[in-house]
Amino acid sequence: MSVLPASALSLARGAEILRGGGLVAFPTETVYGLGGDATQGQAVARIFEAKGRPSFNPLIVHVAEVSWVAGLAETDARFAKLAEKFWPGPLTCVLKRRADCPASELVSAGLDSIAIRMPDHPVAHELLRASGRPLAAPSANASGTVSPTRAEHVAQSLGDKVDLIIDGGACRVGLESTVIDLTQDQAVILRPGVITAEEIAAVIGPLGSAEANPTTFKSPGQLASHYAPGLPLRLNAAIAKAGEAYLGFGPTADASLNLSAKADLREAAANLFAMMRALDDATRYQGIAVAPIPATGIGTAINDRLERAAAPRS
Ligand code: TXA
Ligand code: MG
């Protein structure tokens, strides 16, 4: 791990690391972000691994320009008005993913939506521009610890788990962005922040309330259970039964799809949602059997997600 002051040189180095699938912590106006290329599943898996998150929560994808959003998500008039008014700035918009969205399904934790924001910080902007990639970036701290507003907080919390920390001084806002869900007719605030519901309503009209929209409003922890495959899932299966698809892990000849033939948990995490989706095909299978996944490191988050997906449907 190295900590470098923000400069043309450190930004060029950071962009190179990101394009190579590595992780770079960088300042935004809210908190420091732990950035990875959102289009590389294994880079996104490394983010979860570095944070030590026991489950996969969907991550915010950061863009350098409003124009980048069109390639990732379906936009509407509400989005255009909010971006015009509040971007760059501490507002994150949850939008429907485009069918051909190049971001890994892991950033959406298997949901059909994607959270996007344009940070208001010259270092974040320049890093995004130089890497040319949308960057997934949760707060750059270990799971369950306070969010970092200075480079030294990142170094203390993540140490060697991040390839480079770009020091841009203290964050101005110090609190994570407001998150608004625009995937439904009624826009709903999912996470409050410095941009308030009143300010947002002044631009797009009345918001839905979380209580009135129990299916829209999900706390981060619940969100991961939003998408469950239509077919029943059977875990810790050594082999498939007749009619089942087999989602393998490690060397096996019989897998319909293999999360990682070389038993690499990071690769498995990157493949998890896309492969569950691909096998969730009632015209071909009656169920999906999943190979045992070691419960170590990022395997804990993979198993957490599999157990939620396999849990009885309510
Ligand atoms: O200020 C911030 O937003 C910071 C800086 C680094 O930009 N980033 C940040 O990211 O806080 P993260 O990934 O820790 O926050 C993600 C939040 C969570 O509350 C998550 O539930 C929500 O956004 N979220 C992400 N994707 C979502 C989705 N597809 N649908 C609903 N909520 C989503
Ligand atoms: Mg956080």
Short mmCIF file of C-alpha atoms and ligand atoms in Angstrom, two decimals:
data_model
loop_
_atom_site.label_atom_id
_atom_site.label_comp_id
_atom_site.label_asym_id
_atom_site.label_seq_id
_atom_site.Cartn_x
_atom_site.Cartn_y
_atom_site.Cartn_z
CA MET A 1 0.00 0.00 0.00
CA SER A 2 1.23 3.49 -0.69
CA VAL A 3 -0.21 6.88 0.15
CA LEU A 4 0.55 9.59 -2.38
CA PRO A 5 -0.52 13.22 -2.41
CA ALA A 6 -2.89 14.09 -5.25
CA SER A 7 -0.82 15.07 -8.29
CA ALA A 8 -0.73 14.44 -12.03
CA LEU A 9 1.64 11.56 -11.34
CA SER A 10 -0.40 9.85 -8.57
CA LEU A 11 -3.61 10.24 -10.60
CA ALA A 12 -2.00 8.63 -13.65
CA ARG A 13 -0.71 5.81 -11.45
CA GLY A 14 -4.17 5.41 -9.87
CA ALA A 15 -5.87 5.25 -13.27
CA GLU A 16 -3.42 2.55 -14.38
CA ILE A 17 -4.07 0.49 -11.23
CA LEU A 18 -7.84 0.79 -11.74
CA ARG A 19 -7.68 -0.30 -15.38
CA GLY A 20 -5.61 -3.28 -14.24
CA GLY A 21 -8.36 -4.34 -11.83
CA GLY A 22 -6.72 -2.96 -8.66
CA LEU A 23 -8.19 -0.80 -5.89
CA VAL A 24 -7.52 2.90 -5.31
CA ALA A 25 -8.89 4.92 -2.39
CA PHE A 26 -9.70 8.50 -3.36
CA PRO A 27 -11.30 11.56 -1.80
CA THR A 28 -14.79 12.75 -2.68
CA GLU A 29 -16.66 15.69 -1.14
CA THR A 30 -18.52 13.26 1.18
CA VAL A 31 -16.07 10.57 2.36
CA TYR A 32 -13.10 8.68 0.92
CA GLY A 33 -14.18 5.99 -1.52
CA LEU A 34 -12.62 2.57 -2.07
CA GLY A 35 -12.65 2.53 -5.86
CA GLY A 36 -12.54 -0.29 -8.36
CA ASP A 37 -13.51 -0.56 -12.03
CA ALA A 38 -17.27 -1.25 -11.98
CA THR A 39 -17.04 -3.12 -15.28
CA GLN A 40 -14.59 -5.72 -13.90
CA GLY A 41 -16.38 -8.21 -11.69
CA GLN A 42 -13.17 -9.28 -9.99
CA ALA A 43 -12.29 -5.69 -9.10
CA VAL A 44 -15.75 -5.30 -7.51
CA ALA A 45 -15.27 -8.60 -5.67
CA ARG A 46 -11.96 -7.26 -4.32
CA ILE A 47 -13.82 -4.26 -2.87
CA PHE A 48 -16.11 -6.51 -0.82
CA GLU A 49 -13.13 -8.63 0.18
CA ALA A 50 -11.09 -5.59 1.28
CA LYS A 51 -13.98 -4.21 3.35
CA GLY A 52 -14.57 -7.60 4.94
CA ARG A 53 -18.32 -7.25 4.33
CA PRO A 54 -20.15 -10.38 5.45
CA SER A 55 -22.74 -9.89 2.70
CA PHE A 56 -23.03 -8.17 -0.68
CA ASN A 57 -24.74 -4.78 -0.55
CA PRO A 58 -25.13 -2.96 -3.83
CA LEU A 59 -22.49 -0.28 -4.40
CA ILE A 60 -22.60 3.23 -5.80
CA VAL A 61 -21.05 3.69 -9.24
CA HIS A 62 -19.27 7.01 -9.76
CA VAL A 63 -19.10 8.83 -13.09
CA ALA A 64 -17.05 11.77 -14.40
CA GLU A 65 -19.77 13.19 -16.64
CA VAL A 66 -23.57 13.05 -16.78
CA SER A 67 -23.21 11.61 -20.29
CA TRP A 68 -21.69 8.40 -18.85
CA VAL A 69 -25.01 7.54 -17.22
CA ALA A 70 -26.77 6.83 -20.51
CA GLY A 71 -24.46 3.87 -21.16
CA LEU A 72 -25.27 2.31 -17.78
CA ALA A 73 -28.90 3.01 -16.97
CA GLU A 74 -32.30 4.05 -18.27
CA THR A 75 -32.77 7.72 -17.55
CA ASP A 76 -35.89 9.87 -17.39
CA ALA A 77 -36.92 13.51 -16.97
CA ARG A 78 -36.68 13.32 -13.17
CA PHE A 79 -33.10 12.11 -13.39
CA ALA A 80 -32.20 14.85 -15.89
CA LYS A 81 -33.62 17.54 -13.59
CA LEU A 82 -31.86 16.20 -10.50
CA ALA A 83 -28.52 15.84 -12.27
CA GLU A 84 -28.85 19.36 -13.66
CA LYS A 85 -29.56 20.76 -10.21
CA PHE A 86 -27.37 18.70 -7.87
CA TRP A 87 -24.49 17.19 -9.87
CA PRO A 88 -21.67 17.14 -9.31
CA GLY A 89 -22.63 16.66 -5.67
CA PRO A 90 -23.75 14.38 -2.84
CA LEU A 91 -26.84 12.89 -4.50
CA THR A 92 -26.99 9.27 -5.68
CA CYS A 93 -29.72 8.22 -8.12
CA VAL A 94 -30.91 4.62 -8.27
CA LEU A 95 -31.99 3.87 -11.85
CA LYS A 96 -32.96 0.80 -13.86
CA ARG A 97 -29.92 -0.93 -15.37
CA ARG A 98 -29.80 -0.94 -19.14
CA ALA A 99 -30.12 -4.43 -20.58
CA ASP A 100 -26.58 -4.07 -21.94
CA CYS A 101 -25.20 -2.31 -18.84
CA PRO A 102 -21.44 -2.96 -18.84
CA ALA A 103 -21.18 -2.77 -15.03
CA SER A 104 -20.74 -6.08 -13.20
CA GLU A 105 -23.92 -7.52 -11.69
CA LEU A 106 -22.03 -7.62 -8.41
CA VAL A 107 -22.23 -3.80 -8.09
CA SER A 108 -26.03 -4.18 -8.16
CA ALA A 109 -25.93 -7.25 -5.86
CA GLY A 110 -28.12 -8.97 -8.43
CA LEU A 111 -30.79 -6.22 -8.54
CA ASP A 112 -32.09 -4.79 -11.81
CA SER A 113 -31.07 -1.31 -10.69
CA ILE A 114 -27.84 0.62 -10.37
CA ALA A 115 -26.93 3.53 -8.06
CA ILE A 116 -24.95 6.32 -9.71
CA ARG A 117 -23.44 9.60 -8.63
CA MET A 118 -21.06 12.24 -9.90
CA PRO A 119 -18.82 13.36 -7.05
CA ASP A 120 -17.93 17.02 -6.57
CA HIS A 121 -14.21 16.75 -5.97
CA PRO A 122 -11.42 17.59 -8.43
CA VAL A 123 -9.35 14.53 -7.47
CA ALA A 124 -12.29 12.12 -7.88
CA HIS A 125 -13.23 13.78 -11.15
CA GLU A 126 -9.71 13.58 -12.55
CA LEU A 127 -9.28 9.94 -11.48
CA LEU A 128 -12.56 8.99 -13.18
CA ARG A 129 -11.63 10.87 -16.31
CA ALA A 130 -8.11 9.42 -16.44
CA SER A 131 -9.25 5.84 -15.86
CA GLY A 132 -12.13 6.26 -18.31
CA ARG A 133 -14.14 3.74 -16.27
CA PRO A 134 -17.18 4.04 -14.03
CA LEU A 135 -15.86 3.37 -10.53
CA ALA A 136 -17.68 1.40 -7.86
CA ALA A 137 -16.77 2.97 -4.53
CA PRO A 138 -18.20 2.40 -1.08
CA SER A 139 -16.70 4.27 1.84
CA ALA A 140 -13.04 3.26 2.22
CA ASN A 141 -13.23 1.64 5.64
CA ALA A 142 -13.51 -1.86 7.02
CA SER A 143 -17.13 -3.02 7.38
CA GLY A 144 -18.75 -1.83 10.59
CA THR A 145 -16.25 0.96 11.30
CA VAL A 146 -16.75 4.71 10.84
CA SER A 147 -16.48 6.29 7.42
CA PRO A 148 -13.11 7.85 6.57
CA THR A 149 -12.84 11.57 5.89
CA ARG A 150 -9.03 11.71 5.74
CA ALA A 151 -6.42 9.62 3.93
CA GLU A 152 -4.89 8.44 7.22
CA HIS A 153 -8.26 6.97 8.28
CA VAL A 154 -8.20 4.85 5.13
CA ALA A 155 -4.64 3.71 5.78
CA GLN A 156 -5.52 2.74 9.38
CA SER A 157 -8.65 0.88 8.36
CA LEU A 158 -7.63 -0.87 5.15
CA GLY A 159 -3.82 -0.87 5.12
CA ASP A 160 -2.45 -3.27 2.54
CA LYS A 161 -5.87 -4.22 1.19
CA VAL A 162 -5.81 -1.19 -1.10
CA ASP A 163 -3.15 -0.72 -3.78
CA LEU A 164 -2.96 3.07 -3.57
CA ILE A 165 -4.45 5.82 -1.41
CA ILE A 166 -4.59 9.24 -3.03
CA ASP A 167 -4.44 11.93 -0.33
CA GLY A 168 -6.60 14.92 -1.16
CA GLY A 169 -6.96 16.26 2.38
CA ALA A 170 -10.10 16.29 4.51
CA CYS A 171 -13.54 15.72 2.96
CA ARG A 172 -15.79 18.77 2.95
CA VAL A 173 -19.19 17.13 3.62
CA GLY A 174 -18.10 14.21 5.80
CA LEU A 175 -21.39 12.33 5.43
CA GLU A 176 -22.36 9.88 2.69
CA SER A 177 -24.56 11.05 -0.18
CA THR A 178 -28.35 11.13 -0.18
CA VAL A 179 -29.67 8.09 -2.08
CA ILE A 180 -32.91 8.44 -4.05
CA ASP A 181 -34.68 5.58 -5.80
CA LEU A 182 -36.03 6.63 -9.20
CA THR A 183 -36.98 3.14 -10.40
CA GLN A 184 -40.65 3.56 -9.43
CA ASP A 185 -43.26 6.18 -10.31
CA GLN A 186 -42.92 7.54 -6.79
CA ALA A 187 -39.36 8.58 -6.03
CA VAL A 188 -38.28 7.49 -2.54
CA ILE A 189 -35.30 8.46 -0.42
CA LEU A 190 -33.39 5.34 0.60
CA ARG A 191 -30.65 7.08 2.58
CA PRO A 192 -30.85 10.62 3.94
CA GLY A 193 -27.91 12.95 3.40
CA VAL A 194 -27.10 16.63 3.17
CA ILE A 195 -29.35 17.09 0.13
CA THR A 196 -32.77 16.95 1.79
CA ALA A 197 -36.12 15.53 0.73
CA GLU A 198 -37.51 19.09 0.56
CA GLU A 199 -34.77 20.21 -1.83
CA ILE A 200 -35.38 17.18 -4.04
CA ALA A 201 -39.17 17.58 -3.98
CA ALA A 202 -38.72 21.19 -5.07
CA VAL A 203 -37.16 19.87 -8.29
CA ILE A 204 -39.21 16.75 -9.13
CA GLY A 205 -42.39 17.13 -7.09
CA PRO A 206 -43.69 15.17 -4.11
CA LEU A 207 -41.78 12.08 -3.05
CA GLY A 208 -43.26 8.76 -2.02
CA SER A 209 -42.89 7.85 1.60
CA ALA A 210 -40.91 4.85 2.65
CA GLU A 211 -43.80 3.55 4.78
CA ALA A 212 -46.27 3.80 1.89
CA ASN A 213 -43.88 1.90 -0.37
CA PRO A 214 -42.72 -1.09 1.62
CA THR A 215 -41.62 -2.90 -1.51
CA THR A 216 -39.61 0.07 -2.75
CA PHE A 217 -37.99 0.95 0.52
CA LYS A 218 -35.34 -1.50 1.54
CA SER A 219 -32.57 -0.91 4.03
CA PRO A 220 -29.14 -1.85 2.69
CA GLY A 221 -29.15 -5.15 4.56
CA GLN A 222 -32.51 -6.19 3.15
CA LEU A 223 -31.64 -5.13 -0.35
CA ALA A 224 -29.43 -8.10 -0.97
CA SER A 225 -32.43 -10.40 -0.56
CA HIS A 226 -34.46 -8.52 -3.17
CA TYR A 227 -33.46 -10.75 -6.05
CA ALA A 228 -33.96 -14.44 -5.55
CA PRO A 229 -34.06 -16.82 -8.49
CA GLY A 230 -37.44 -18.20 -9.54
CA LEU A 231 -36.18 -21.78 -9.36
CA PRO A 232 -35.54 -23.45 -6.00
CA LEU A 233 -31.92 -23.44 -4.92
CA ARG A 234 -30.25 -26.42 -3.19
CA LEU A 235 -26.99 -25.57 -1.43
CA ASN A 236 -23.89 -27.61 -0.58
CA ALA A 237 -24.74 -30.08 -3.32
CA ALA A 238 -21.98 -32.47 -4.36
CA ILE A 239 -23.82 -33.34 -7.57
CA ALA A 240 -27.01 -32.37 -9.38
CA LYS A 241 -30.16 -34.48 -9.26
CA ALA A 242 -32.16 -35.18 -12.41
CA GLY A 243 -33.64 -31.94 -13.78
CA GLU A 244 -31.35 -29.66 -11.77
CA ALA A 245 -28.79 -27.26 -13.15
CA TYR A 246 -25.43 -27.53 -11.37
CA LEU A 247 -23.55 -24.41 -10.38
CA GLY A 248 -20.05 -25.69 -9.70
CA PHE A 249 -17.06 -24.44 -7.74
CA GLY A 250 -13.60 -25.89 -8.26
CA PRO A 251 -12.59 -28.62 -10.69
CA THR A 252 -15.64 -30.63 -11.77
CA ALA A 253 -16.67 -32.09 -15.09
CA ASP A 254 -20.42 -31.88 -14.52
CA ALA A 255 -21.16 -28.22 -13.89
CA SER A 256 -23.75 -26.43 -16.05
CA LEU A 257 -21.74 -23.33 -15.15
CA ASN A 258 -18.74 -23.01 -12.85
CA LEU A 259 -18.30 -20.09 -10.44
CA SER A 260 -14.57 -20.72 -10.53
CA ALA A 261 -12.96 -23.84 -11.96
CA LYS A 262 -9.74 -22.92 -10.16
CA ALA A 263 -11.63 -22.49 -6.84
CA ASP A 264 -10.83 -18.77 -6.60
CA LEU A 265 -13.39 -17.08 -4.29
CA ARG A 266 -12.88 -13.67 -5.86
CA GLU A 267 -13.66 -15.03 -9.30
CA ALA A 268 -16.67 -16.88 -7.85
CA ALA A 269 -18.02 -13.67 -6.29
CA ALA A 270 -17.65 -11.86 -9.59
CA ASN A 271 -19.62 -14.59 -11.39
CA LEU A 272 -22.28 -15.30 -8.75
CA PHE A 273 -25.23 -13.11 -9.78
CA ALA A 274 -24.78 -13.42 -13.52
CA MET A 275 -24.55 -17.22 -13.30
CA MET A 276 -27.55 -17.56 -10.97
CA ARG A 277 -29.52 -15.53 -13.48
CA ALA A 278 -28.31 -17.58 -16.43
CA LEU A 279 -29.33 -20.85 -14.76
CA ASP A 280 -32.68 -19.50 -13.55
CA ASP A 281 -34.47 -20.91 -16.60
CA ALA A 282 -37.65 -22.89 -15.92
CA THR A 283 -37.80 -24.03 -19.54
CA ARG A 284 -34.61 -26.05 -18.99
CA TYR A 285 -34.37 -26.87 -15.27
CA GLN A 286 -36.54 -27.59 -12.23
CA GLY A 287 -33.99 -26.31 -9.73
CA ILE A 288 -30.43 -25.15 -9.23
CA ALA A 289 -27.96 -27.19 -7.17
CA VAL A 290 -24.96 -25.23 -5.91
CA ALA A 291 -21.59 -26.71 -4.96
CA PRO A 292 -20.25 -26.11 -1.43
CA ILE A 293 -18.40 -22.79 -1.14
CA PRO A 294 -15.70 -22.47 1.56
CA ALA A 295 -16.86 -20.08 4.31
CA THR A 296 -13.57 -18.21 4.48
CA GLY A 297 -12.77 -14.65 3.38
CA ILE A 298 -15.17 -13.43 0.71
CA GLY A 299 -16.72 -16.92 0.79
CA THR A 300 -18.70 -15.72 3.83
CA ALA A 301 -20.47 -13.11 1.69
CA ILE A 302 -21.05 -15.62 -1.11
CA ASN A 303 -22.65 -18.07 1.33
CA ASP A 304 -24.73 -15.32 2.92
CA ARG A 305 -26.15 -14.41 -0.47
CA LEU A 306 -26.77 -18.04 -1.43
CA GLU A 307 -28.57 -18.71 1.87
CA ARG A 308 -30.85 -15.70 1.32
CA ALA A 309 -31.56 -16.82 -2.24
CA ALA A 310 -32.36 -20.34 -1.02
CA ALA A 311 -34.51 -19.24 1.94
CA PRO A 312 -38.27 -19.99 1.78
CA ARG A 313 -40.06 -17.33 -0.25
CA SER A 314 -42.53 -15.15 1.62
O1 TXA B 1 -21.07 9.54 -0.37
C1 TXA B 1 -21.15 8.40 -0.83
O2 TXA B 1 -22.18 8.01 -1.39
C2 TXA B 1 -19.92 7.50 -0.70
C3 TXA B 1 -18.80 8.13 -1.50
C4 TXA B 1 -17.56 7.27 -1.53
O3 TXA B 1 -19.24 8.41 -2.82
N1 TXA B 1 -20.22 6.19 -1.18
C5 TXA B 1 -21.00 5.33 -0.51
O4 TXA B 1 -21.18 4.15 -1.17
O5 TXA B 1 -21.52 5.57 0.57
P1 TXA B 1 -21.79 2.83 -0.55
O6 TXA B 1 -21.58 1.83 -1.63
O7 TXA B 1 -21.23 2.54 0.79
O8 TXA B 1 -23.31 3.18 -0.36
C6 TXA B 1 -24.24 2.46 -1.05
C7 TXA B 1 -25.63 2.88 -0.63
C8 TXA B 1 -26.22 1.84 0.30
O9 TXA B 1 -27.11 2.46 1.20
C9 TXA B 1 -26.95 0.95 -0.69
O10 TXA B 1 -27.98 0.24 -0.09
C10 TXA B 1 -27.45 1.95 -1.70
O11 TXA B 1 -26.45 2.93 -1.78
N2 TXA B 1 -27.57 1.35 -3.03
C11 TXA B 1 -26.59 1.05 -3.91
N3 TXA B 1 -27.07 0.47 -5.01
C12 TXA B 1 -28.40 0.40 -4.85
C13 TXA B 1 -29.45 -0.11 -5.64
N4 TXA B 1 -29.24 -0.67 -6.83
N5 TXA B 1 -30.71 -0.01 -5.15
C14 TXA B 1 -30.94 0.57 -3.95
N6 TXA B 1 -29.98 1.05 -3.15
C15 TXA B 1 -28.72 0.96 -3.59
MG MG B 2 -20.24 2.89 4.17
#
